[in-house]
PDB file of C-alpha atoms and ligand atoms in Angstrom:
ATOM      1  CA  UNK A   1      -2.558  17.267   4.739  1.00  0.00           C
ATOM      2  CA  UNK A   2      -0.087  19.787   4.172  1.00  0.00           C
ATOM      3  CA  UNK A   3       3.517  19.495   2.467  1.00  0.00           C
ATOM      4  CA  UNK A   4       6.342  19.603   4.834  1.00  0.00           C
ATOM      5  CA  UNK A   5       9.153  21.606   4.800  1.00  0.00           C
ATOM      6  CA  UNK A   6      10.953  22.382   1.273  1.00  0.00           C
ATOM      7  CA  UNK A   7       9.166  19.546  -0.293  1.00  0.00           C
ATOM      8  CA  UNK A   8       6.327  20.443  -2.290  1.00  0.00           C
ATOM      9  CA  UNK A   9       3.978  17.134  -1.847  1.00  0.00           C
ATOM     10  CA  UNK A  10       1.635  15.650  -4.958  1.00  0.00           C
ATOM     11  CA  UNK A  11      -1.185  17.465  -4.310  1.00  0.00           C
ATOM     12  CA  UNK A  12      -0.671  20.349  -7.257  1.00  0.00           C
ATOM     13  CA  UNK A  13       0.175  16.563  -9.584  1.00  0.00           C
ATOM     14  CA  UNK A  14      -2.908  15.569  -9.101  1.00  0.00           C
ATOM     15  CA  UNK A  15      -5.685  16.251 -11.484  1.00  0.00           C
ATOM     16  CA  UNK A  16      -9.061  17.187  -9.461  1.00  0.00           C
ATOM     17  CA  UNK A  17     -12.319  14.786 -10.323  1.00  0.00           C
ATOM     18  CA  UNK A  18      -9.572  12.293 -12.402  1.00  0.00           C
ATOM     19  CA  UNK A  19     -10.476   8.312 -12.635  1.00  0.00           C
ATOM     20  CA  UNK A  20      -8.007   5.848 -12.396  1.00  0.00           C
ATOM     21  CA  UNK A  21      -6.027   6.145 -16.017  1.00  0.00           C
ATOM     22  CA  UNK A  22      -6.267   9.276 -15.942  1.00  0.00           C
ATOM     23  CA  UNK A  23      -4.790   9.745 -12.568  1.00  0.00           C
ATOM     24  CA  UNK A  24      -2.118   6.838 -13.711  1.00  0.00           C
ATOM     25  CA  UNK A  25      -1.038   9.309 -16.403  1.00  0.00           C
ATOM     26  CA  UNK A  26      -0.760  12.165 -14.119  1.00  0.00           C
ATOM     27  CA  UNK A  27       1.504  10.006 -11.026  1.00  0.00           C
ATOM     28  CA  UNK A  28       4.131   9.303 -14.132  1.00  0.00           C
ATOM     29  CA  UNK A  29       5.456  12.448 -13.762  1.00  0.00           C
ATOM     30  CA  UNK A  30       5.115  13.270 -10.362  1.00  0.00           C
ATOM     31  CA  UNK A  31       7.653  15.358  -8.561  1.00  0.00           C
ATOM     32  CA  UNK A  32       6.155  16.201  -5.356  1.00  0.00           C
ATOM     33  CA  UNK A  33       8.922  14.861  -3.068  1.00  0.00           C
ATOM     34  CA  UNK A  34      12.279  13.942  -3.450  1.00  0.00           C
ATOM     35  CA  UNK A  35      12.198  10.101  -4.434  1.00  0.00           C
ATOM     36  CA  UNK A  36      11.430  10.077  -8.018  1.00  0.00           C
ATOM     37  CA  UNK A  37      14.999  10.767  -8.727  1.00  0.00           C
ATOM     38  CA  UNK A  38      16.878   7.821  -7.741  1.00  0.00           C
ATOM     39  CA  UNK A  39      13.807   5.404  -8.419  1.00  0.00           C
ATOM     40  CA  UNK A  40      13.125   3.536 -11.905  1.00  0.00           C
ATOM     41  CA  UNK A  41       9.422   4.894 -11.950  1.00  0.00           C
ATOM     42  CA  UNK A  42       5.946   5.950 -10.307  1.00  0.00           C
ATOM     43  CA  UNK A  43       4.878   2.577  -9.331  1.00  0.00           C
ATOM     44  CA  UNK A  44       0.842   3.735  -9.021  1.00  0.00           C
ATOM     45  CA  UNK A  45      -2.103   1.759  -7.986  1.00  0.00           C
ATOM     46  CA  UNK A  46      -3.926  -1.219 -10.428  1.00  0.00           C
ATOM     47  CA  UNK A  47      -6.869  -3.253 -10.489  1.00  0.00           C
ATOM     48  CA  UNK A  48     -10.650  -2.689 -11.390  1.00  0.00           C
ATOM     49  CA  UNK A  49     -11.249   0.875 -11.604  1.00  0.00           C
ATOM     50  CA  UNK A  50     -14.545   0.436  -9.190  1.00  0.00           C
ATOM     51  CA  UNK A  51     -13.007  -2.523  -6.800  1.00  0.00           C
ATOM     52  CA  UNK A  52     -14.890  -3.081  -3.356  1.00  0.00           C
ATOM     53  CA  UNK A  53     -12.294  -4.047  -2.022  1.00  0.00           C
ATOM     54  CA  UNK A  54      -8.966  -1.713  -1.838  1.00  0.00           C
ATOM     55  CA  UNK A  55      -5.474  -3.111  -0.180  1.00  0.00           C
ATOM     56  CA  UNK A  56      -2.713  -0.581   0.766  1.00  0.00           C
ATOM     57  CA  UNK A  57       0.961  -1.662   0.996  1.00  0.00           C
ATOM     58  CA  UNK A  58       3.656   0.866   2.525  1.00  0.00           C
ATOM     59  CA  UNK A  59       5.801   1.322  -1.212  1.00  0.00           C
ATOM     60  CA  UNK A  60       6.934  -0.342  -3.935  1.00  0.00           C
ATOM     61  CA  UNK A  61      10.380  -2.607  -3.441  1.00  0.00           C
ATOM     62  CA  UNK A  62      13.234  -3.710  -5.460  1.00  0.00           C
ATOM     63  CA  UNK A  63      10.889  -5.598  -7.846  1.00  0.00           C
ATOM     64  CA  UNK A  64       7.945  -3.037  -8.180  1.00  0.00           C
ATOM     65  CA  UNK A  65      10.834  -0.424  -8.796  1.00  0.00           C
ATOM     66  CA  UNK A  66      11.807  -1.944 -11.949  1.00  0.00           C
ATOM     67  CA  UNK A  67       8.944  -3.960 -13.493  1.00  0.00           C
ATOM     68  CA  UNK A  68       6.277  -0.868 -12.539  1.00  0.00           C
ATOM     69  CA  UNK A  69       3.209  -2.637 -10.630  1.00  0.00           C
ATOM     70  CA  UNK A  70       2.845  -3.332  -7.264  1.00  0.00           C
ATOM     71  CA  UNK A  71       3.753  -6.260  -5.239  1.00  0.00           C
ATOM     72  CA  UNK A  72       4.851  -8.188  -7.825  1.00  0.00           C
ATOM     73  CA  UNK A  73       7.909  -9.597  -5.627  1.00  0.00           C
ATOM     74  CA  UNK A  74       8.714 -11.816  -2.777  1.00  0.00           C
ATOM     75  CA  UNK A  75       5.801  -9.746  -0.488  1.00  0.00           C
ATOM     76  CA  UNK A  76       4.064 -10.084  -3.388  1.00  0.00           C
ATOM     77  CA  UNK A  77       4.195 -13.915  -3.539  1.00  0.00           C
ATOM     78  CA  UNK A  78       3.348 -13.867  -0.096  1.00  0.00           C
ATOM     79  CA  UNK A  79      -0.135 -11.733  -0.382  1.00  0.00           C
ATOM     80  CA  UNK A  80      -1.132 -13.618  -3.482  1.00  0.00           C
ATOM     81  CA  UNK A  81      -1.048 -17.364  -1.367  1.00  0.00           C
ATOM     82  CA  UNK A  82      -2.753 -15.365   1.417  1.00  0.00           C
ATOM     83  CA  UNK A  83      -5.493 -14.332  -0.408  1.00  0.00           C
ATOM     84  CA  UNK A  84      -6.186 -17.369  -2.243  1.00  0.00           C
ATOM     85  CA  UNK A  85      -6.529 -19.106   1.409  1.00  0.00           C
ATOM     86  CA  UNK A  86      -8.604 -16.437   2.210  1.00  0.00           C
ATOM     87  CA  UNK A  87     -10.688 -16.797  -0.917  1.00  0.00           C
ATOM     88  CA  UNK A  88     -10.629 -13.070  -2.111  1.00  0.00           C
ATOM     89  CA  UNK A  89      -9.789 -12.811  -6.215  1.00  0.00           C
ATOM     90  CA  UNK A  90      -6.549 -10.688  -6.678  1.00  0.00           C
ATOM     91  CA  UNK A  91      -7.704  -9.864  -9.700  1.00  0.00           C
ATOM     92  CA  UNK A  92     -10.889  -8.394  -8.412  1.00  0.00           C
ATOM     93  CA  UNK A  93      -8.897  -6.020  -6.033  1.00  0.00           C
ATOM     94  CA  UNK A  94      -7.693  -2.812  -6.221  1.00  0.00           C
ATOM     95  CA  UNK A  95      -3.617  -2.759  -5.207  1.00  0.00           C
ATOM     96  CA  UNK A  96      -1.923  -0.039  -4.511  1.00  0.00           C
ATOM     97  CA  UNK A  97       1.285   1.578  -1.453  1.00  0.00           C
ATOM     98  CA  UNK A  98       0.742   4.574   0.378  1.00  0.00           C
ATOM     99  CA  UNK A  99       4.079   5.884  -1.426  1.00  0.00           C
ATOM    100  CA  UNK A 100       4.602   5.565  -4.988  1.00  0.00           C
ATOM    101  CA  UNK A 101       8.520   5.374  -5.537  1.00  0.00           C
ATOM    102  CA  UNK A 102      10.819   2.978  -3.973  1.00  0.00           C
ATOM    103  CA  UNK A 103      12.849   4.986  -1.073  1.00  0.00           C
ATOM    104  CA  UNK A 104      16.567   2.881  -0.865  1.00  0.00           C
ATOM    105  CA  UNK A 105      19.679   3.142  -0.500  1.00  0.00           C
ATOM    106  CA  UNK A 106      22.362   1.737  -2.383  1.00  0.00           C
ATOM    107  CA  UNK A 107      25.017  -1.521  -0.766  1.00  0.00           C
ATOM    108  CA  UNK A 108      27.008  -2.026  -3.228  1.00  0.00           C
ATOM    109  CA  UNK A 109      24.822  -2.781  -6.593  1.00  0.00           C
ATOM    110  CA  UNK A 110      21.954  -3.793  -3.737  1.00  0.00           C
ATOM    111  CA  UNK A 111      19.644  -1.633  -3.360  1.00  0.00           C
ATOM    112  CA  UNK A 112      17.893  -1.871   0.031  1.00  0.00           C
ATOM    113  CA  UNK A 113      14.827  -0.699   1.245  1.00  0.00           C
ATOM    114  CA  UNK A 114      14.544   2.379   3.767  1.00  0.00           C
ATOM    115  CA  UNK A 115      11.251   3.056   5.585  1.00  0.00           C
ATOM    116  CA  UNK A 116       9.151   6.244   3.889  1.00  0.00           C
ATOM    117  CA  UNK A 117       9.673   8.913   6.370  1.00  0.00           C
ATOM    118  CA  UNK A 118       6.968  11.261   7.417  1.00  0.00           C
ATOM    119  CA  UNK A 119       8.074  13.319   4.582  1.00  0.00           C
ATOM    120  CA  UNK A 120       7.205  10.952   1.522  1.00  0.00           C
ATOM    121  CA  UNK A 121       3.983   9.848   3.271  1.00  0.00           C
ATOM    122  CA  UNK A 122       2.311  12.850   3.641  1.00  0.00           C
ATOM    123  CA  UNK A 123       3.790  14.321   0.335  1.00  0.00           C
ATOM    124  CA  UNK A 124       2.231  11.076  -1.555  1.00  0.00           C
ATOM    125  CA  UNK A 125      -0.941  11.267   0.256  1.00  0.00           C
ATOM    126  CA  UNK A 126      -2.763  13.080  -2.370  1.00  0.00           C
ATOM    127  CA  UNK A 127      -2.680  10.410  -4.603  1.00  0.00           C
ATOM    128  CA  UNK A 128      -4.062   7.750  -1.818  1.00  0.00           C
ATOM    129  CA  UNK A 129      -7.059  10.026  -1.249  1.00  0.00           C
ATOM    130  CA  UNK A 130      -7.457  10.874  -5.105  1.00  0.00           C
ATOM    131  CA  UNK A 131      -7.368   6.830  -5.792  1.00  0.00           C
ATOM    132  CA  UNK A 132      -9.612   6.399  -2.753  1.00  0.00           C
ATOM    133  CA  UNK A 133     -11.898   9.037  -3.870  1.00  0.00           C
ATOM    134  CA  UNK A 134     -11.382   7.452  -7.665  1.00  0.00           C
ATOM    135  CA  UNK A 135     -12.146   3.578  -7.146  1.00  0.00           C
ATOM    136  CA  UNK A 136     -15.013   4.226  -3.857  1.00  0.00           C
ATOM    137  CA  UNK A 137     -13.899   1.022  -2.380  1.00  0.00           C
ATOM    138  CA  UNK A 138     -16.394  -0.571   0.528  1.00  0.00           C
ATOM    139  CA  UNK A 139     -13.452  -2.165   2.141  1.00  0.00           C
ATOM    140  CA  UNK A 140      -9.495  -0.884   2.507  1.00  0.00           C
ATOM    141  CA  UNK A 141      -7.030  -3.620   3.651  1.00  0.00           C
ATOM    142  CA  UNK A 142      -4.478  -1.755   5.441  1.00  0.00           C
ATOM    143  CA  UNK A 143      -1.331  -3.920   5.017  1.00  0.00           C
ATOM    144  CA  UNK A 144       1.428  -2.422   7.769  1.00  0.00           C
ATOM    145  CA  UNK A 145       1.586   0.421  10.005  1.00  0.00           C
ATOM    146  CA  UNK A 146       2.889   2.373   7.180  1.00  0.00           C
ATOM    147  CA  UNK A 147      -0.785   1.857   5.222  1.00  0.00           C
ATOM    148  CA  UNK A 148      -2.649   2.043   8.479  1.00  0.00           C
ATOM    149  CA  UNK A 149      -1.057   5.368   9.218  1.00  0.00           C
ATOM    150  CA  UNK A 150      -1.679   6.726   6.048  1.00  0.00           C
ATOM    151  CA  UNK A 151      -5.566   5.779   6.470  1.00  0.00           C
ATOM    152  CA  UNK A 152      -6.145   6.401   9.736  1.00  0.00           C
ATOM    153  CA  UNK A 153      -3.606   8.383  11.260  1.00  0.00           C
ATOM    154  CA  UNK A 154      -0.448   8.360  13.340  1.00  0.00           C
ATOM    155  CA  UNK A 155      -2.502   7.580  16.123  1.00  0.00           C
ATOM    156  CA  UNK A 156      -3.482   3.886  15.180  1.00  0.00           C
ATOM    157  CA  UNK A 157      -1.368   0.901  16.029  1.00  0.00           C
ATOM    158  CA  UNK A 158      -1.422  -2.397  14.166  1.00  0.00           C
ATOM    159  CA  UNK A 159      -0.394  -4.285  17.441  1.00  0.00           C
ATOM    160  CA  UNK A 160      -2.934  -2.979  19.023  1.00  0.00           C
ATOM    161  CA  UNK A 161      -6.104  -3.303  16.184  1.00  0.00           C
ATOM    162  CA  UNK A 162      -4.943  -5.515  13.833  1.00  0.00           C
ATOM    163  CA  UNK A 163      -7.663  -7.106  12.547  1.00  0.00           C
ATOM    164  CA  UNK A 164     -10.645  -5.002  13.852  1.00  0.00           C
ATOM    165  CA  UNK A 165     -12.877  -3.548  11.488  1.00  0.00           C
ATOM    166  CA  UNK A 166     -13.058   0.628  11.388  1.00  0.00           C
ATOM    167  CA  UNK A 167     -15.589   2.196   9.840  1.00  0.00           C
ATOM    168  CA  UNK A 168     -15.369   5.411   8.198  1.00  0.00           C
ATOM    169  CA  UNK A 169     -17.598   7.800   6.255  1.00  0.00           C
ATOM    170  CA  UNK A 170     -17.632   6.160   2.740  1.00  0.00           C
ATOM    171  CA  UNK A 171     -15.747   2.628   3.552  1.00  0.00           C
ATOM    172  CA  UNK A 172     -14.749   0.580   6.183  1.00  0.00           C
ATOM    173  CA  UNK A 173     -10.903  -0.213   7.055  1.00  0.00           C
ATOM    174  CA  UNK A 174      -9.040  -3.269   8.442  1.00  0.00           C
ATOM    175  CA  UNK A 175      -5.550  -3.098   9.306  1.00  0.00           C
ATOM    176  CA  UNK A 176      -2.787  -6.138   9.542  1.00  0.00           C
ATOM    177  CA  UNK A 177       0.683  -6.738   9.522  1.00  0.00           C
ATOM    178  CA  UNK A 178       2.769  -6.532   6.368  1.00  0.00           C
ATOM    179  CA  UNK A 179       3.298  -9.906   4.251  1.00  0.00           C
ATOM    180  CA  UNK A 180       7.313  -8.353   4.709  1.00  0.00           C
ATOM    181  CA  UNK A 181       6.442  -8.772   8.371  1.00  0.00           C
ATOM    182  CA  UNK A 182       5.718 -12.456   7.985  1.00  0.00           C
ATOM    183  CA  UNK A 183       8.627 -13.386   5.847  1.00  0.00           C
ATOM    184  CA  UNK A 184      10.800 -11.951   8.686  1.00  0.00           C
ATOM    185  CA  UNK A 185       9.215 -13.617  11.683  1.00  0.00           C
ATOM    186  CA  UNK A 186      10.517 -15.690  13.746  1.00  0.00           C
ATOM    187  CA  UNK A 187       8.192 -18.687  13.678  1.00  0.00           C
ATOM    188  CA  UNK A 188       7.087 -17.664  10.139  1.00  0.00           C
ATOM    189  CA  UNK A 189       3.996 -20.253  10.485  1.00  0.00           C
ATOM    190  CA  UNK A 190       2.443 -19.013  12.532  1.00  0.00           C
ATOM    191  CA  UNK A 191       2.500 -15.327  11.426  1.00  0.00           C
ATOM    192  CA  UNK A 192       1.662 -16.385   8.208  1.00  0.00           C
ATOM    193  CA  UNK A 193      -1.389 -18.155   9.708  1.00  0.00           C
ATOM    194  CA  UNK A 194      -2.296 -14.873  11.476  1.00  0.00           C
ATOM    195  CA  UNK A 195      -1.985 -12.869   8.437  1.00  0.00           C
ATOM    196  CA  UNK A 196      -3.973 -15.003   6.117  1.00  0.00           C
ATOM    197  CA  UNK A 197      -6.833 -15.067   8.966  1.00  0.00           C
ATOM    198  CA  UNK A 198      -7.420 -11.189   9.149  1.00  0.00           C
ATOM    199  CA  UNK A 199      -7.683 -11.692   5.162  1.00  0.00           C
ATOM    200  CA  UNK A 200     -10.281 -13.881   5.933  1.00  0.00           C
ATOM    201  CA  UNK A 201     -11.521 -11.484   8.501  1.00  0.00           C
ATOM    202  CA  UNK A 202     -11.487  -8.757   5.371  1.00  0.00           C
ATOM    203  CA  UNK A 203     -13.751 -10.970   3.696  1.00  0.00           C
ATOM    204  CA  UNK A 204     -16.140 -11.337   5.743  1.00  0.00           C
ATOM    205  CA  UNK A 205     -16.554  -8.030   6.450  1.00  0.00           C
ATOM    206  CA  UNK A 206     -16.742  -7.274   2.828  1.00  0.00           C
ATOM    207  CA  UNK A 207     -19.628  -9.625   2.458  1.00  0.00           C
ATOM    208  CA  UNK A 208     -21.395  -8.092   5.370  1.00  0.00           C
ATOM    209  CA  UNK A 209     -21.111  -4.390   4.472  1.00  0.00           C
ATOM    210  CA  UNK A 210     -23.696  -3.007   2.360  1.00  0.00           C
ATOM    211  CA  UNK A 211     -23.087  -2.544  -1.157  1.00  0.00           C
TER     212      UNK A 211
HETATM  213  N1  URA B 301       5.751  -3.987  -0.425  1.00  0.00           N
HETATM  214  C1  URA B 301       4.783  -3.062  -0.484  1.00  0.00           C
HETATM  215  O1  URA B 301       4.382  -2.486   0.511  1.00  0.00           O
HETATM  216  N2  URA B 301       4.267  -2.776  -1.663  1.00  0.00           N
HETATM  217  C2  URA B 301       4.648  -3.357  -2.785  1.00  0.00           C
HETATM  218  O2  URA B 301       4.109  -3.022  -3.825  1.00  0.00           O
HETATM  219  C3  URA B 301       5.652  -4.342  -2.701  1.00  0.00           C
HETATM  220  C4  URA B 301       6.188  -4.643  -1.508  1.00  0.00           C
HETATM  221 FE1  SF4 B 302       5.321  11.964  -6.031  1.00  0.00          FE
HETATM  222 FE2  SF4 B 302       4.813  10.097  -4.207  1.00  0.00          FE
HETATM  223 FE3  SF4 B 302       6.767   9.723  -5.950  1.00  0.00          FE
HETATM  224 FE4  SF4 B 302       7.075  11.494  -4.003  1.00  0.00          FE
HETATM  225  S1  SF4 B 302       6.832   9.267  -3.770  1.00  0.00           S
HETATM  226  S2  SF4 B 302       7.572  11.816  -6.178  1.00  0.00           S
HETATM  227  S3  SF4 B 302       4.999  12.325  -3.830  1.00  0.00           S
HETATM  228  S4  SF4 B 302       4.598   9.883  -6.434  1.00  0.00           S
END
């Protein structure tokens, strides 16, 4: 994927054949679009540098912005109850957003979260396919359109395939809705009862795909 207009994108950031530290290092100083500025820091991917199983968020928030690892707040919370149901180990997974700097604006001393335009997502995209390319999952969790869209194109729509199991050279995908999705529902049940059944979905594929 190419840069868009004046801003340059990750791609010349990103060390070629890097593991995970390495490529860690590398996102610290990343300039490749315009959000590092008013962010606290690169917020990268973490986990077990060979995971099987993958999970994509959309960016860090508020939280992830100022303590440095992903979903470590209120979505956070969220995904960890959600996978315990589901019984996949956190700690066994490989986290990470398909943009690495929390995109705000400021309310006051709030900061609240904006979307990642097309801009940030396909200027941070290197660093998703270098992390991809990095960790070989068998299984990415695609958590949001955001995610899903950065994994399988504009085309795909969560409404539409959450759930379903795609599989593409090198590892399979599943796409659901954002845990941020479920703690704004309406009848928050019964989205959270939803979401924590295509993580059980996830699993099961997980177990059934070669290794
Ligand atoms: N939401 C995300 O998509 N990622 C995070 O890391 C935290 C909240
Ligand atoms: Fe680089 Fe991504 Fe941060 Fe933009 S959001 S500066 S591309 S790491």
């Amino acid at each position: 994927m190419a840069a868009r207009g004046n801003v340059p994108g990750a791609g010349e950031f990103v060390p070629e054949g890097a593991g995970i530290a390495e490529l860690r290092a590398a996102a610290a100083g990343c300039r490749g679009c315009d959000l590092h500025r008013d962010a606290t820091q690169t917020v990268f991917g973490e986990g077990p540098a060979h995971a099987a199983l993958l999970l994509v968020g959309e960016q860090p928030g508020d939280q992830e912005d100022r303590r440095g690892h992903p979903f470590v707040g209120p979505a956070g919370g969220l995904l960890d109850r959600a996978l315990d149901e589901a019984g996949i180990d956190r700690g066994a997974c490989y986290l990470t957003n398909a943009v690495k700097h929390f995109r705000f604006t400021e309310r006051g001393k709030r900061r609240i979260h904006r979307q990642p335009g097309r801009t940030e997502i396909v200027a941070c995209a290197p660093w998703l396919a270098a992390e991809l390319r990095a960790v070989r999952p068998r299984l990415v969790l695609c958590l949001g359109a955001i995610a899903a869209q950065a994994v399988l194109g504009t085309g795909f729509r969560v409404s539409e395939r959450r759930g379903e199991l795609v599989e593409l050279p090198g590892h399979a995908v599943l796409a659901t809705v954002h845990p941020s999705a479920v703690l704004r529902a309406p009848d928050r049940e019964e989205a959270y009862r939803e979401f924590a059944a295509d993580l059980g979905r996830a699993r099961a594929a997980l177990e059934a795909l070669p290794r």
